[in-house]
Amino acid sequence: MSDHPTEPSSQQPVEFNIDIPTEPVDQAEHSVAGEEHSTDEQATVGPASAGNMPSRLKPVPQDSASPGRYVLIQKRVIAPAADEVSAAVDTPVETEPASETSEPVAVEPPAPTAPDPDHQTRQRQRASHLAQAIRHELRKAVIGQDAVIDDVLTALIGGGHVLLEGVPGLGKTLLVRALARCFGGDFARIQFTPDLMPSDVTGHAVYDLQTEQFKLRKGPLFTNLLLADEINRAPAKTQAALLEAMQERQVTLEGRALPIAQPFMVLATQNPIEQEGTYPLPEAELDRFMLKLRMDYPQANEELAMVRQVTRSSRADMLDVQPLRVLMHAREVQALQRIASELPLDEQVLDYAVRLARATRTWPGFTLGAGPRASIALVRGARARALLRGGEFVIPDDVKGCALAVLRHRVRLSPELDIEGLSVDQVLRQMLDQVPAPRL
């Protein structure tokens, strides 16, 4: 059911020199070539006997000057040099019996070094340039949807998922394919149909005749970038297969919790005008999408440029994404997310984001308000938009700019306003105009 890209990218990714955190390495188990490490194994000192013989300790011969004592083998690990290879050397060192009144010596941990502000500023600027380069590259393939491109990048940097809604032919699938082209990680596509089963999404156990054992076959959900095309055409049980993966970044198969590689992002598309043969998404799954984006028709000049570009191509009515460059890999995306999460956020801006989410719960015209996930998504989205525009800190306009996409699928309009012909976006705009924003 998944559709992986068949042609690997032949272009090299663009380097932006962003510091990427690495996992700490245990020096007691790994040694780096060209450096010398020494490890001492500690043991309780006491009389040597068969029952009290710590590891790495050897007894002293009985004819020695100090019978009943043992020696500690001090182990030195030396990494091989370029012109010679050194072996480990065992040097016997006599140890004195521990005193019963001796007290452990308190060792103070080293003081943490303060981060360099200039270095953080340079990292933030490089990350912003990378995000803007990705935006510029996506606009080459998707014409007339600049605001939607910015919102998709906001969700990518914020570590969230996106639900794209629009009539057929506006480029929803094209936008996801273009983003996958610029992203050097794993990409999978699932075409949701009425007969799609949950195991087709998550995976299942397969019996191997040779080994006579069951083996787990992972589904297309184990990827970095997942396109769930026409998600509302699958029944609710298949849609629920995404719930655990979207929230907990793991999938439980045969009683085992299997983690999903990071970063992980779901981009789902749906058609809002067709009701026959579709299954509306439940509220629990809608709440797991960070943003719900609505694609509208392009402007006249933008549609003219799109028609001119498409008719020059030999691929019928498709825009080609092959010329797009690979600008980032999985580690670069994680670096962007880390840098965005560290952007300074004033307490007044944080309070403004929470007040917006809480206002939907008591606002006249809404029968259902947004939950705490909306407050979290507002802050994450504001930090991502600040990084995308190259800002040094988050401002209230960053929160207000992503409020519609964060809140529109988390609230429910009252029947009275629905009968009057008002939409959710119109009521949300009225609320945004009346909730006071802080002045920094």
Short mmCIF file of C-alpha atoms in Angstrom, two decimals:
data_model
loop_
_atom_site.label_atom_id
_atom_site.label_comp_id
_atom_site.label_asym_id
_atom_site.label_seq_id
_atom_site.Cartn_x
_atom_site.Cartn_y
_atom_site.Cartn_z
CA MET A 1 0.00 0.00 0.00
CA SER A 2 2.97 2.29 0.31
CA ASP A 3 4.61 4.09 -2.55
CA HIS A 4 8.30 4.77 -2.10
CA PRO A 5 10.25 6.96 -4.53
CA THR A 6 11.87 4.78 -7.14
CA GLU A 7 14.59 7.14 -8.32
CA PRO A 8 17.25 8.04 -5.74
CA SER A 9 18.45 11.56 -5.66
CA SER A 10 21.66 12.13 -7.57
CA GLN A 11 22.31 15.58 -6.16
CA GLN A 12 24.30 16.30 -3.08
CA PRO A 13 22.66 18.12 -0.14
CA VAL A 14 23.60 21.70 0.52
CA GLU A 15 25.81 22.13 3.60
CA PHE A 16 24.82 24.81 6.11
CA ASN A 17 27.25 23.87 8.92
CA ILE A 18 24.71 23.46 11.72
CA ASP A 19 26.02 21.88 14.90
CA ILE A 20 24.22 18.59 15.42
CA PRO A 21 24.16 17.06 18.91
CA THR A 22 25.53 13.55 19.15
CA GLU A 23 24.96 10.83 21.71
CA PRO A 24 27.56 10.61 24.50
CA VAL A 25 30.04 7.79 24.15
CA ASP A 26 31.11 5.65 27.08
CA GLN A 27 34.88 6.02 27.28
CA ALA A 28 35.19 2.81 29.27
CA GLU A 29 33.97 0.82 26.26
CA HIS A 30 35.15 2.83 23.24
CA SER A 31 38.52 4.35 22.38
CA VAL A 32 39.28 6.88 19.66
CA ALA A 33 42.27 6.36 17.40
CA GLY A 34 45.11 8.68 18.15
CA GLU A 35 44.05 9.32 21.76
CA GLU A 36 45.07 7.52 24.96
CA HIS A 37 42.53 6.48 27.58
CA SER A 38 43.16 4.67 30.87
CA THR A 39 40.53 2.96 32.98
CA ASP A 40 40.93 1.77 36.56
CA GLU A 41 38.57 -0.87 37.84
CA GLN A 42 37.74 -0.34 41.51
CA ALA A 43 37.11 -3.11 44.04
CA THR A 44 36.75 -3.45 47.80
CA VAL A 45 40.10 -4.09 49.45
CA GLY A 46 40.24 -6.92 51.94
CA PRO A 47 42.02 -10.15 52.77
CA ALA A 48 42.59 -12.47 49.84
CA SER A 49 40.62 -15.65 49.91
CA ALA A 50 38.76 -17.88 47.51
CA GLY A 51 35.42 -16.50 48.63
CA ASN A 52 36.50 -12.86 48.64
CA MET A 53 38.34 -12.49 45.34
CA PRO A 54 37.22 -9.47 43.36
CA SER A 55 37.60 -9.44 39.59
CA ARG A 56 40.88 -8.12 38.14
CA LEU A 57 42.68 -8.91 41.47
CA LYS A 58 45.47 -11.43 41.87
CA PRO A 59 46.84 -12.78 45.18
CA VAL A 60 50.39 -12.02 46.25
CA PRO A 61 52.58 -15.15 46.62
CA GLN A 62 52.69 -16.43 50.21
CA ASP A 63 56.47 -16.10 50.42
CA SER A 64 56.28 -12.39 49.77
CA ALA A 65 56.85 -9.75 52.40
CA SER A 66 53.15 -9.21 53.01
CA PRO A 67 51.24 -12.50 53.05
CA GLY A 68 47.47 -12.47 52.99
CA ARG A 69 47.34 -9.45 50.66
CA TYR A 70 46.54 -9.14 47.00
CA VAL A 71 47.50 -6.83 44.16
CA LEU A 72 45.29 -4.89 41.76
CA ILE A 73 45.94 -5.22 38.05
CA GLN A 74 45.90 -1.72 36.60
CA LYS A 75 44.70 -1.85 33.02
CA ARG A 76 45.85 0.68 30.44
CA VAL A 77 44.13 0.88 27.09
CA ILE A 78 46.21 2.58 24.39
CA ALA A 79 44.75 3.23 20.96
CA PRO A 80 46.97 2.17 18.04
CA ALA A 81 49.03 4.90 16.44
CA ALA A 82 49.70 5.35 12.74
CA ASP A 83 53.15 3.68 12.72
CA GLU A 84 52.92 1.20 15.60
CA VAL A 85 50.43 -0.85 17.52
CA SER A 86 50.68 -0.92 21.32
CA ALA A 87 49.19 -3.69 23.40
CA ALA A 88 47.57 -3.39 26.79
CA VAL A 89 50.08 -3.47 29.63
CA ASP A 90 49.31 -5.12 32.96
CA THR A 91 51.26 -3.53 35.80
CA PRO A 92 50.93 -5.06 39.30
CA VAL A 93 50.38 -2.41 41.93
CA GLU A 94 50.24 -3.27 45.63
CA THR A 95 47.26 -1.90 47.51
CA GLU A 96 46.93 -1.33 51.22
CA PRO A 97 43.97 -2.70 53.15
CA ALA A 98 41.19 -0.17 53.51
CA SER A 99 40.88 1.49 56.89
CA GLU A 100 37.60 0.97 58.69
CA THR A 101 37.51 4.63 59.75
CA SER A 102 38.29 6.05 56.34
CA GLU A 103 35.61 8.30 54.85
CA PRO A 104 34.88 8.80 51.17
CA VAL A 105 36.27 11.96 49.67
CA ALA A 106 33.65 14.24 48.18
CA VAL A 107 34.43 15.19 44.60
CA GLU A 108 32.76 18.31 43.30
CA PRO A 109 31.41 18.03 39.74
CA PRO A 110 32.87 20.43 37.21
CA ALA A 111 30.95 23.65 36.84
CA PRO A 112 28.84 23.76 33.66
CA THR A 113 30.23 26.01 31.00
CA ALA A 114 28.02 28.89 29.94
CA PRO A 115 26.88 28.77 26.29
CA ASP A 116 28.50 31.21 23.94
CA PRO A 117 25.88 33.80 22.85
CA ASP A 118 27.73 34.54 19.62
CA HIS A 119 27.81 30.85 18.74
CA GLN A 120 24.08 30.49 19.40
CA THR A 121 23.38 33.52 17.23
CA ARG A 122 25.40 32.08 14.35
CA GLN A 123 23.64 28.74 14.69
CA ARG A 124 20.26 30.48 14.65
CA GLN A 125 21.15 32.43 11.55
CA ARG A 126 22.36 29.32 9.70
CA ALA A 127 19.20 27.44 10.65
CA SER A 128 17.07 30.34 9.44
CA HIS A 129 18.95 30.43 6.11
CA LEU A 130 18.39 26.69 5.68
CA ALA A 131 14.65 27.01 6.34
CA GLN A 132 14.37 29.90 3.89
CA ALA A 133 16.29 27.93 1.26
CA ILE A 134 13.82 25.05 1.62
CA ARG A 135 10.92 27.49 1.24
CA HIS A 136 12.46 28.93 -1.92
CA GLU A 137 12.96 25.44 -3.36
CA LEU A 138 9.37 24.37 -2.67
CA ARG A 139 8.00 27.44 -4.40
CA LYS A 140 9.62 26.25 -7.62
CA ALA A 141 7.28 23.26 -7.76
CA VAL A 142 4.16 24.51 -5.94
CA ILE A 143 2.94 27.77 -7.49
CA GLY A 144 0.42 30.07 -5.84
CA GLN A 145 0.45 28.46 -2.38
CA ASP A 146 3.13 30.46 -0.55
CA ALA A 147 1.18 30.71 2.72
CA VAL A 148 0.56 26.95 2.78
CA ILE A 149 4.25 26.28 2.16
CA ASP A 150 5.17 28.46 5.14
CA ASP A 151 2.67 26.62 7.33
CA VAL A 152 3.99 23.19 6.28
CA LEU A 153 7.54 24.28 7.12
CA THR A 154 6.22 25.63 10.43
CA ALA A 155 4.88 22.18 11.30
CA LEU A 156 8.11 20.50 10.17
CA ILE A 157 10.28 22.75 12.34
CA GLY A 158 7.78 22.54 15.21
CA GLY A 159 7.76 18.74 15.11
CA GLY A 160 4.04 18.41 14.35
CA HIS A 161 1.71 16.84 11.80
CA VAL A 162 -0.35 18.52 9.07
CA LEU A 163 -3.83 17.92 7.67
CA LEU A 164 -4.18 19.43 4.17
CA GLU A 165 -7.71 20.13 2.98
CA GLY A 166 -8.71 21.41 -0.42
CA VAL A 167 -10.63 20.66 -3.60
CA PRO A 168 -9.00 18.39 -6.18
CA GLY A 169 -6.27 19.79 -8.37
CA LEU A 170 -4.73 22.39 -6.05
CA GLY A 171 -1.46 20.55 -5.45
CA LYS A 172 -1.87 18.93 -2.04
CA THR A 173 -0.05 15.75 -3.01
CA LEU A 174 2.41 17.72 -5.11
CA LEU A 175 3.43 19.80 -2.09
CA VAL A 176 4.17 16.69 -0.03
CA ARG A 177 6.13 15.09 -2.89
CA ALA A 178 8.16 18.28 -3.31
CA LEU A 179 8.95 18.36 0.41
CA ALA A 180 10.01 14.71 0.26
CA ARG A 181 12.29 15.56 -2.67
CA CYS A 182 14.05 18.27 -0.65
CA PHE A 183 14.30 15.93 2.32
CA GLY A 184 16.94 13.23 2.14
CA GLY A 185 15.28 10.93 4.69
CA ASP A 186 12.80 8.08 4.26
CA PHE A 187 9.49 8.81 2.55
CA ALA A 188 6.41 6.59 2.27
CA ARG A 189 2.95 7.04 0.82
CA ILE A 190 -0.30 5.31 1.75
CA GLN A 191 -3.35 5.62 -0.50
CA PHE A 192 -6.26 5.28 1.92
CA THR A 193 -9.14 3.23 0.51
CA PRO A 194 -12.31 1.74 2.07
CA ASP A 195 -10.78 -1.75 2.16
CA LEU A 196 -7.50 -0.68 3.80
CA MET A 197 -6.77 -2.57 7.01
CA PRO A 198 -4.84 -1.32 10.09
CA SER A 199 -2.16 -3.98 9.53
CA ASP A 200 -1.54 -2.51 6.07
CA VAL A 201 -0.44 0.68 7.83
CA THR A 202 1.40 -0.52 10.93
CA GLY A 203 2.64 -3.95 9.83
CA HIS A 204 1.95 -7.52 10.92
CA ALA A 205 3.54 -10.85 11.82
CA VAL A 206 4.41 -13.23 8.98
CA TYR A 207 5.10 -16.95 9.42
CA ASP A 208 8.47 -17.99 7.97
CA LEU A 209 8.40 -21.55 6.63
CA GLN A 210 12.18 -21.93 6.74
CA THR A 211 12.69 -20.95 10.37
CA GLU A 212 9.17 -22.02 11.45
CA GLN A 213 8.82 -18.77 13.39
CA PHE A 214 6.78 -15.60 13.12
CA LYS A 215 8.63 -12.50 11.94
CA LEU A 216 7.46 -8.91 12.22
CA ARG A 217 7.07 -7.12 8.91
CA LYS A 218 7.00 -3.36 9.49
CA GLY A 219 4.48 -1.32 7.57
CA PRO A 220 4.95 1.97 5.70
CA LEU A 221 4.35 3.82 8.97
CA PHE A 222 8.01 3.29 9.90
CA THR A 223 9.44 6.22 7.97
CA ASN A 224 10.39 9.86 8.43
CA LEU A 225 7.87 11.52 6.13
CA LEU A 226 4.49 9.84 5.61
CA LEU A 227 1.89 10.93 3.06
CA ALA A 228 -1.60 9.72 4.05
CA ASP A 229 -3.43 10.49 0.82
CA GLU A 230 -7.24 10.84 1.02
CA ILE A 231 -7.21 9.83 4.69
CA ASN A 232 -10.96 10.23 5.09
CA ARG A 233 -11.69 7.42 2.59
CA ALA A 234 -10.56 4.72 5.05
CA PRO A 235 -12.83 3.50 7.88
CA ALA A 236 -12.34 4.60 11.47
CA LYS A 237 -10.46 1.44 12.52
CA THR A 238 -7.80 2.12 9.88
CA GLN A 239 -7.59 5.81 10.75
CA ALA A 240 -7.03 4.81 14.40
CA ALA A 241 -3.87 2.96 13.38
CA LEU A 242 -2.14 6.35 13.24
CA LEU A 243 -3.09 7.46 16.75
CA GLU A 244 -0.23 5.82 18.68
CA ALA A 245 2.39 6.72 16.09
CA MET A 246 1.37 10.39 15.86
CA GLN A 247 1.40 10.98 19.60
CA GLU A 248 3.95 8.56 21.08
CA ARG A 249 6.25 8.04 18.05
CA GLN A 250 6.00 4.27 18.40
CA VAL A 251 3.93 1.33 17.13
CA THR A 252 2.92 -1.70 19.18
CA LEU A 253 3.08 -4.95 17.19
CA GLU A 254 2.56 -8.39 18.75
CA GLY A 255 2.96 -6.91 22.22
CA ARG A 256 6.23 -5.12 21.38
CA ALA A 257 6.60 -1.33 21.31
CA LEU A 258 8.70 -0.48 18.25
CA PRO A 259 10.03 3.10 18.08
CA ILE A 260 9.75 5.14 14.90
CA ALA A 261 12.84 6.87 13.56
CA GLN A 262 13.02 10.60 14.19
CA PRO A 263 12.03 13.01 12.81
CA PHE A 264 8.54 11.69 12.06
CA MET A 265 5.86 13.72 10.31
CA VAL A 266 2.45 12.78 8.92
CA LEU A 267 0.99 14.87 6.11
CA ALA A 268 -2.60 13.81 5.43
CA THR A 269 -4.84 15.10 2.63
CA GLN A 270 -8.61 15.07 2.34
CA ASN A 271 -11.29 16.39 0.01
CA PRO A 272 -13.91 18.52 1.84
CA ILE A 273 -16.60 18.54 -0.86
CA GLU A 274 -17.24 14.81 -1.20
CA GLN A 275 -19.27 13.06 1.48
CA GLU A 276 -20.18 9.78 -0.22
CA GLY A 277 -17.77 6.97 0.56
CA THR A 278 -15.84 9.00 3.14
CA TYR A 279 -15.40 8.68 6.90
CA PRO A 280 -14.92 11.90 8.92
CA LEU A 281 -11.88 11.89 11.16
CA PRO A 282 -12.64 11.48 14.87
CA GLU A 283 -11.92 14.32 17.27
CA ALA A 284 -9.11 12.36 18.94
CA GLU A 285 -7.21 12.11 15.67
CA LEU A 286 -7.93 15.67 14.59
CA ASP A 287 -6.45 16.90 17.85
CA ARG A 288 -3.18 15.11 17.07
CA PHE A 289 -2.64 17.22 13.95
CA MET A 290 -0.70 20.32 14.86
CA LEU A 291 -2.08 22.32 11.91
CA LYS A 292 -5.05 22.03 9.59
CA LEU A 293 -4.34 23.90 6.36
CA ARG A 294 -6.84 24.88 3.70
CA MET A 295 -5.61 25.27 0.15
CA ASP A 296 -7.53 27.76 -1.95
CA TYR A 297 -7.48 28.63 -5.64
CA PRO A 298 -4.40 30.58 -6.80
CA GLN A 299 -4.51 34.16 -8.05
CA ALA A 300 -4.95 34.86 -11.76
CA ASN A 301 -1.29 35.70 -12.41
CA GLU A 302 -0.15 32.70 -10.37
CA GLU A 303 -2.44 30.34 -12.25
CA LEU A 304 -1.19 31.79 -15.53
CA ALA A 305 2.42 31.09 -14.53
CA MET A 306 1.49 27.57 -13.41
CA VAL A 307 -0.25 26.74 -16.70
CA ARG A 308 2.72 28.11 -18.64
CA GLN A 309 5.16 25.95 -16.66
CA VAL A 310 3.07 22.76 -16.77
CA THR A 311 2.36 22.89 -20.49
CA ARG A 312 6.08 23.08 -21.21
CA SER A 313 6.63 19.77 -19.43
CA SER A 314 6.36 16.40 -21.16
CA ARG A 315 4.64 14.79 -18.14
CA ALA A 316 1.03 15.66 -19.05
CA ASP A 317 -0.57 17.84 -16.35
CA MET A 318 2.03 17.16 -13.65
CA LEU A 319 4.61 19.52 -12.26
CA ASP A 320 8.02 17.86 -12.13
CA VAL A 321 9.75 17.69 -8.74
CA GLN A 322 12.89 15.97 -9.97
CA PRO A 323 14.90 19.20 -10.51
CA LEU A 324 14.50 20.13 -6.84
CA ARG A 325 17.65 19.90 -4.73
CA VAL A 326 18.15 17.84 -1.60
CA LEU A 327 18.75 20.45 1.10
CA MET A 328 18.43 18.53 4.35
CA HIS A 329 18.60 15.11 5.94
CA ALA A 330 17.11 13.73 9.13
CA ARG A 331 19.85 15.15 11.36
CA GLU A 332 19.48 18.64 9.86
CA VAL A 333 15.74 18.56 10.57
CA GLN A 334 16.40 17.58 14.17
CA ALA A 335 18.91 20.42 14.45
CA LEU A 336 16.30 22.87 13.13
CA GLN A 337 13.78 21.62 15.68
CA ARG A 338 16.28 21.90 18.52
CA ILE A 339 17.33 25.45 17.59
CA ALA A 340 13.70 26.55 17.24
CA SER A 341 12.80 25.14 20.66
CA GLU A 342 15.58 27.25 22.22
CA LEU A 343 14.37 30.60 20.84
CA PRO A 344 13.69 33.11 23.64
CA LEU A 345 10.01 33.42 24.56
CA ASP A 346 8.78 36.20 26.80
CA GLU A 347 6.39 35.25 29.58
CA GLN A 348 3.78 37.67 28.23
CA VAL A 349 3.84 35.97 24.82
CA LEU A 350 3.47 32.58 26.50
CA ASP A 351 0.49 33.90 28.47
CA TYR A 352 -1.02 35.26 25.24
CA ALA A 353 -0.88 31.83 23.58
CA VAL A 354 -2.55 30.18 26.56
CA ARG A 355 -5.24 32.88 26.73
CA LEU A 356 -6.09 32.34 23.06
CA ALA A 357 -6.60 28.61 23.57
CA ARG A 358 -8.64 29.12 26.75
CA ALA A 359 -10.82 31.79 25.11
CA THR A 360 -12.24 29.21 22.69
CA ARG A 361 -13.73 27.25 25.61
CA THR A 362 -15.97 30.12 26.76
CA TRP A 363 -16.40 32.07 23.53
CA PRO A 364 -20.06 32.47 22.42
CA GLY A 365 -20.59 30.55 19.22
CA PHE A 366 -18.38 27.56 20.06
CA THR A 367 -19.89 24.41 21.54
CA LEU A 368 -16.46 22.78 21.85
CA GLY A 369 -13.22 24.57 22.71
CA ALA A 370 -9.58 23.71 22.16
CA GLY A 371 -7.68 21.60 24.68
CA PRO A 372 -4.17 21.93 26.13
CA ARG A 373 -2.65 20.54 22.93
CA ALA A 374 -3.71 23.79 21.25
CA SER A 375 -1.69 25.88 23.73
CA ILE A 376 1.36 23.71 23.15
CA ALA A 377 0.92 23.85 19.38
CA LEU A 378 0.60 27.65 19.45
CA VAL A 379 3.93 28.02 21.25
CA ARG A 380 5.72 25.48 19.06
CA GLY A 381 4.31 27.03 15.92
CA ALA A 382 5.25 30.55 17.04
CA ARG A 383 8.85 29.51 17.66
CA ALA A 384 9.01 27.82 14.25
CA ARG A 385 7.62 30.90 12.48
CA ALA A 386 10.11 33.11 14.30
CA LEU A 387 12.98 30.94 13.05
CA LEU A 388 11.52 30.89 9.54
CA ARG A 389 11.41 34.68 9.35
CA GLY A 390 14.90 35.01 10.84
CA GLY A 391 13.85 36.52 14.17
CA GLU A 392 15.92 36.47 17.32
CA PHE A 393 12.93 35.90 19.60
CA VAL A 394 9.19 35.18 19.45
CA ILE A 395 6.74 38.05 19.08
CA PRO A 396 2.92 38.05 19.51
CA ASP A 397 2.43 38.19 15.73
CA ASP A 398 4.11 34.78 15.46
CA VAL A 399 1.45 33.34 17.76
CA LYS A 400 -1.36 35.14 15.98
CA GLY A 401 -0.06 34.08 12.55
CA CYS A 402 -0.51 30.37 13.23
CA ALA A 403 -3.63 30.62 15.43
CA LEU A 404 -6.14 29.86 12.66
CA ALA A 405 -4.32 26.73 11.52
CA VAL A 406 -3.91 25.53 15.10
CA LEU A 407 -7.47 26.17 16.32
CA ARG A 408 -9.82 25.64 13.35
CA HIS A 409 -9.99 21.84 13.68
CA ARG A 410 -10.12 21.85 17.49
CA VAL A 411 -13.32 23.88 17.92
CA ARG A 412 -16.91 23.18 16.93
CA LEU A 413 -19.29 25.86 15.71
CA SER A 414 -22.68 26.24 17.36
CA PRO A 415 -25.75 25.36 15.24
CA GLU A 416 -27.08 28.92 15.47
CA LEU A 417 -24.03 30.43 13.81
CA ASP A 418 -23.88 27.58 11.33
CA ILE A 419 -27.43 28.35 10.23
CA GLU A 420 -26.49 32.01 9.82
CA GLY A 421 -23.78 30.98 7.38
CA LEU A 422 -20.75 31.85 9.49
CA SER A 423 -17.64 29.72 9.25
CA VAL A 424 -15.20 28.67 11.94
CA ASP A 425 -12.48 30.91 10.53
CA GLN A 426 -14.76 33.98 10.69
CA VAL A 427 -15.57 33.41 14.36
CA LEU A 428 -11.90 32.74 15.16
CA ARG A 429 -10.86 36.00 13.47
CA GLN A 430 -13.39 37.90 15.60
CA MET A 431 -11.92 36.27 18.71
CA LEU A 432 -8.35 37.09 17.67
CA ASP A 433 -9.31 40.74 17.17
CA GLN A 434 -10.83 41.00 20.64
CA VAL A 435 -8.30 39.08 22.74
CA PRO A 436 -5.64 41.70 23.62
CA ALA A 437 -2.09 40.94 22.57
CA PRO A 438 0.89 42.03 24.70
CA ARG A 439 3.05 44.96 23.66
CA LEU A 440 6.75 44.19 23.90
#
